[in-house]
mmCIF file of C-alpha atoms in Angstrom:
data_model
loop_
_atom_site.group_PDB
_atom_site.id
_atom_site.type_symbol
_atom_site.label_atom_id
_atom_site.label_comp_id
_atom_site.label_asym_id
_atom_site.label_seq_id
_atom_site.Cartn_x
_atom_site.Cartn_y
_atom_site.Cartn_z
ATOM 1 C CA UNK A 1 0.000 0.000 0.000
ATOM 2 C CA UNK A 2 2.651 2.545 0.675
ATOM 3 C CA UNK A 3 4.786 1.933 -2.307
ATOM 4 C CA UNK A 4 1.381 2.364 -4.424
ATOM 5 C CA UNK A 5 0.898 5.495 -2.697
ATOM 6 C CA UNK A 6 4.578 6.735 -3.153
ATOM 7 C CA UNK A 7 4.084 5.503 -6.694
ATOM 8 C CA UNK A 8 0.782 7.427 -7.091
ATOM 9 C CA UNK A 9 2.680 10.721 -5.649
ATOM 10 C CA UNK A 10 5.464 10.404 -8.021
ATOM 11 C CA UNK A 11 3.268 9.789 -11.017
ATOM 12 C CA UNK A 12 1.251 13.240 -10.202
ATOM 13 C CA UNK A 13 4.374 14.839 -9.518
ATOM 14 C CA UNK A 14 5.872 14.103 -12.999
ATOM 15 C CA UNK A 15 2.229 14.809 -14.787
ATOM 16 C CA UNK A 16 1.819 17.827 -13.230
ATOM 17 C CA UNK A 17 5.643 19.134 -13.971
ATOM 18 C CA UNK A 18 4.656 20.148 -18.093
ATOM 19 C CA UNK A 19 1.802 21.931 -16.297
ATOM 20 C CA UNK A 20 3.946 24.697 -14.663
ATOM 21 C CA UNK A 21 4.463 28.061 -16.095
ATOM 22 C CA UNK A 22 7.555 28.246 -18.198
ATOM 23 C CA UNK A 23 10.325 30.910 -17.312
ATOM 24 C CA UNK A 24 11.133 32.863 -20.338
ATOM 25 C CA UNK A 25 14.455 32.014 -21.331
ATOM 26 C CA UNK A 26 17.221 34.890 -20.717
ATOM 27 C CA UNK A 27 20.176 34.755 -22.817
ATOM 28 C CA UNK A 28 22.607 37.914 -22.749
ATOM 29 C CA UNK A 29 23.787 38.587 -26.348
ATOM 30 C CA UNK A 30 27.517 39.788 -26.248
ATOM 31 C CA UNK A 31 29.341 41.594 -29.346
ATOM 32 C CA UNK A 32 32.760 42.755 -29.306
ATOM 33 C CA UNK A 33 34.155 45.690 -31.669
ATOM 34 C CA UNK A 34 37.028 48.238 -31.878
ATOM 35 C CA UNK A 35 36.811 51.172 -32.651
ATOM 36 C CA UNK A 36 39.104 54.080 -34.257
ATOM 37 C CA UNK A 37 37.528 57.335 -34.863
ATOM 38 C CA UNK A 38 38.835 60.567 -35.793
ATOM 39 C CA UNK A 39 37.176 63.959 -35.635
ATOM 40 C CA UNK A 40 38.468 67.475 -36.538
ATOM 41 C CA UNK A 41 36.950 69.424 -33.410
ATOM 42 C CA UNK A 42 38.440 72.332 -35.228
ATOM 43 C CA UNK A 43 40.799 73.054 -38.664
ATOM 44 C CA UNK A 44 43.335 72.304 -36.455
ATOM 45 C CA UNK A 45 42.518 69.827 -33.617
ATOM 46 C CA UNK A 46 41.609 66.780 -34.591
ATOM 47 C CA UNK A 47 40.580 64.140 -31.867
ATOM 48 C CA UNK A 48 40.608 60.531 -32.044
ATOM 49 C CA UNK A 49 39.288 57.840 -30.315
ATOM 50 C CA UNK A 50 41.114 54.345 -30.552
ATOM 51 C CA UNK A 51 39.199 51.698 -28.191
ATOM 52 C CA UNK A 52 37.726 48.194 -28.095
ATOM 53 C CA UNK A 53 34.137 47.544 -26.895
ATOM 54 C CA UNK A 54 32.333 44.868 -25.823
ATOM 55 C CA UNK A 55 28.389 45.142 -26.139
ATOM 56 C CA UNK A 56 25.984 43.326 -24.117
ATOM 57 C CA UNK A 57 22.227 43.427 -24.479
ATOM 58 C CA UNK A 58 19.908 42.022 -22.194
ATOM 59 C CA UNK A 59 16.153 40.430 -23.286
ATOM 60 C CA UNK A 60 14.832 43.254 -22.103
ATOM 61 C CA UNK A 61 15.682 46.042 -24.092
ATOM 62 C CA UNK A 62 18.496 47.384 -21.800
ATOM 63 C CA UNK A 63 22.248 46.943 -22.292
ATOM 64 C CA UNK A 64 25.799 48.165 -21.391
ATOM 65 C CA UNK A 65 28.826 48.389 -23.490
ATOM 66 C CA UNK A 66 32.230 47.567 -21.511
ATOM 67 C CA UNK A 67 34.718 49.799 -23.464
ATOM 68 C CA UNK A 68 38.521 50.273 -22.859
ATOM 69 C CA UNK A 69 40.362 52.867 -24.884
ATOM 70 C CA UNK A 70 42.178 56.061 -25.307
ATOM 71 C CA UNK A 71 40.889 59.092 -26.314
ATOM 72 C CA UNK A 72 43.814 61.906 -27.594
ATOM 73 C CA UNK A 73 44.188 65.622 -28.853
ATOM 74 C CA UNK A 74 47.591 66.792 -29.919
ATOM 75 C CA UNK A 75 48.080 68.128 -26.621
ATOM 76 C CA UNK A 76 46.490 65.566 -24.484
ATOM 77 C CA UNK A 77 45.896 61.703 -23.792
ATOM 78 C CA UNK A 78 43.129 60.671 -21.900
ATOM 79 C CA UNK A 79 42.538 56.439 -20.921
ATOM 80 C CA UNK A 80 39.006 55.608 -21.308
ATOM 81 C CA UNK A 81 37.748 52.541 -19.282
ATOM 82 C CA UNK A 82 33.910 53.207 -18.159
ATOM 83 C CA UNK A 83 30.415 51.070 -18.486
ATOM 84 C CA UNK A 84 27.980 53.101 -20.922
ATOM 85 C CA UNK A 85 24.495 51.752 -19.918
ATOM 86 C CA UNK A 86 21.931 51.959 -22.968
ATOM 87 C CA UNK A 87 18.591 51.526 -23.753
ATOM 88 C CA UNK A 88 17.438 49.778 -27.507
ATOM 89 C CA UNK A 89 14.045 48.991 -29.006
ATOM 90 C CA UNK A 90 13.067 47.602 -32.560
ATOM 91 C CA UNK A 91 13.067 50.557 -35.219
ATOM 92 C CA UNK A 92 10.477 50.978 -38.169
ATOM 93 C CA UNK A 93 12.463 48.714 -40.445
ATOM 94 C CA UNK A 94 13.345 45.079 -40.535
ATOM 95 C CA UNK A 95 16.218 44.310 -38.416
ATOM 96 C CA UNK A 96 17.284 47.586 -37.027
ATOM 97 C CA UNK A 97 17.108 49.341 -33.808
ATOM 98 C CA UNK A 98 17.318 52.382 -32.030
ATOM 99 C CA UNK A 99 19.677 52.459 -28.779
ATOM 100 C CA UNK A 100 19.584 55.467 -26.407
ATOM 101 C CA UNK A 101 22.919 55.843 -23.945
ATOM 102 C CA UNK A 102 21.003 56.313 -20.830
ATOM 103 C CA UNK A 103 24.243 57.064 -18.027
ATOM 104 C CA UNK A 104 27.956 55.926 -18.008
ATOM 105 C CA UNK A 105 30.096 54.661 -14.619
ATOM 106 C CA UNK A 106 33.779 55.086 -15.166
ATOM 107 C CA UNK A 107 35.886 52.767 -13.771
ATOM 108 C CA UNK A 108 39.016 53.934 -11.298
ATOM 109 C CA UNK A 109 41.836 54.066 -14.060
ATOM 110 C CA UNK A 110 39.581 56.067 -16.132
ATOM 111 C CA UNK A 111 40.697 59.944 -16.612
ATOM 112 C CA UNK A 112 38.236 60.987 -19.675
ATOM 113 C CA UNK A 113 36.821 64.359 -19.197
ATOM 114 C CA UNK A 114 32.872 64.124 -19.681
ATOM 115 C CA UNK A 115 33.279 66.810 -22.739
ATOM 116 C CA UNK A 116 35.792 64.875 -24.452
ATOM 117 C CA UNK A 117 33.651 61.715 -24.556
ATOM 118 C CA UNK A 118 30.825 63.564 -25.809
ATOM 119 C CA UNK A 119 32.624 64.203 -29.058
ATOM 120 C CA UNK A 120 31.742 60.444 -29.544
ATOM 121 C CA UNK A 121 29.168 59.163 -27.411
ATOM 122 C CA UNK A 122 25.870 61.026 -26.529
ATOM 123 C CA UNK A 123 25.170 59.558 -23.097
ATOM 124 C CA UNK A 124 21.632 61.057 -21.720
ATOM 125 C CA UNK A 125 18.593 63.015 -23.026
ATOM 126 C CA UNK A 126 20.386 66.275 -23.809
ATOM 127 C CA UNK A 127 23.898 67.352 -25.052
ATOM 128 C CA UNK A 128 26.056 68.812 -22.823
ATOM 129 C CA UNK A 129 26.242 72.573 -22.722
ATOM 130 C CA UNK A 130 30.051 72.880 -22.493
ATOM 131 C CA UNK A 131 32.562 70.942 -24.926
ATOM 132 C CA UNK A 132 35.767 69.940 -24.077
ATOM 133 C CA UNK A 133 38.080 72.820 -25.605
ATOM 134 C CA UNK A 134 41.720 72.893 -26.661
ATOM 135 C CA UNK A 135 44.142 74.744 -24.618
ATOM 136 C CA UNK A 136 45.482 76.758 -27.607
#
C-alpha cells in the first residue's frame, strides 16, 4: 500500500511538472568591436578615439557596453575605461534598432573628461552645454 501510494505521488508529480508556467528564457547577447575614430573638433585639432568595446544586451531592451580605450588631442591623452548603460528597441524597419545611452560609470583608471567623450558618445537626453576645448 505505501509503495502504491509513493508511486501514485510520483506519477502526479511528474504529470503535473509540463503543467507549470515556463520561465522565459534569458540569454545575454555579447558583441565585441574596436573602434578608431577621428574627428576634426576644429581646422586644427583633430581628436581621435582608438578603443575596443564589448556590447551586451539584455532580453529586455536594456544593455551596457564595456569599453577600454584612449581618447587623444595633440596636446592631451586621456585612458578611457567606463560602463555606458543603454537603452534599444526595434526601429520601423526590418532588423534595425534604435539604442539610447542612458548614463555611463567610469571605472578607477579612467581619466576621460565628460566633454571629451561627448565628441563620440551622446550619453543622456540632452547634449552637454560645455565641450571639451583645446588649450590653444
Amino acid at each position: 500500500m505505501k509503495t502504491r501510494i509513493c508511486f501514485m505521488v510520483s506519477l502526479i508529480a511528474l504529470l503535473s511538472f509540463p503543467l507549470l508556467p515556463a520561465r522565459a528564457a534569458t540569454a545575454l547577447l555579447h558583441c565585441e568591436a574596436e573602434m578608431r575614430v577621428r574627428k576634426n573638433v576644429t581646422e586644427n585639432t583633430p581628436i581621435s578615439l582608438h578603443a575596443n568595446a564589448h556590447y551586451f544586451f539584455e532580453p529586455a531592451g536594456k544593455g551596457y557596453v564595456d569599453i577600454v580605450g584612449t581618447i587623444q588631442t595633440r596636446e592631451k591623452t586621456a585612458h578611457l575605461d567606463r560602463m555606458i548603460y543603454f537603452t534599444y528597441a526595434r526601429a520601423a524597419r526590418d532588423g534595425f534598432y534604435t539604442v539610447k545611452f542612458t548614463h555611463s560609470r567610469p571605472k578607477p583608471l579612467d581619466n576621460t573628461p565628460q566633454a571629451m567623450l561627448a565628441y563620440f558618445y551622446e550619453i543622456g537626453g540632452k547634449r552637454p552645454a560645455t565641450r571639451w576645448t583645446s588649450p590653444n
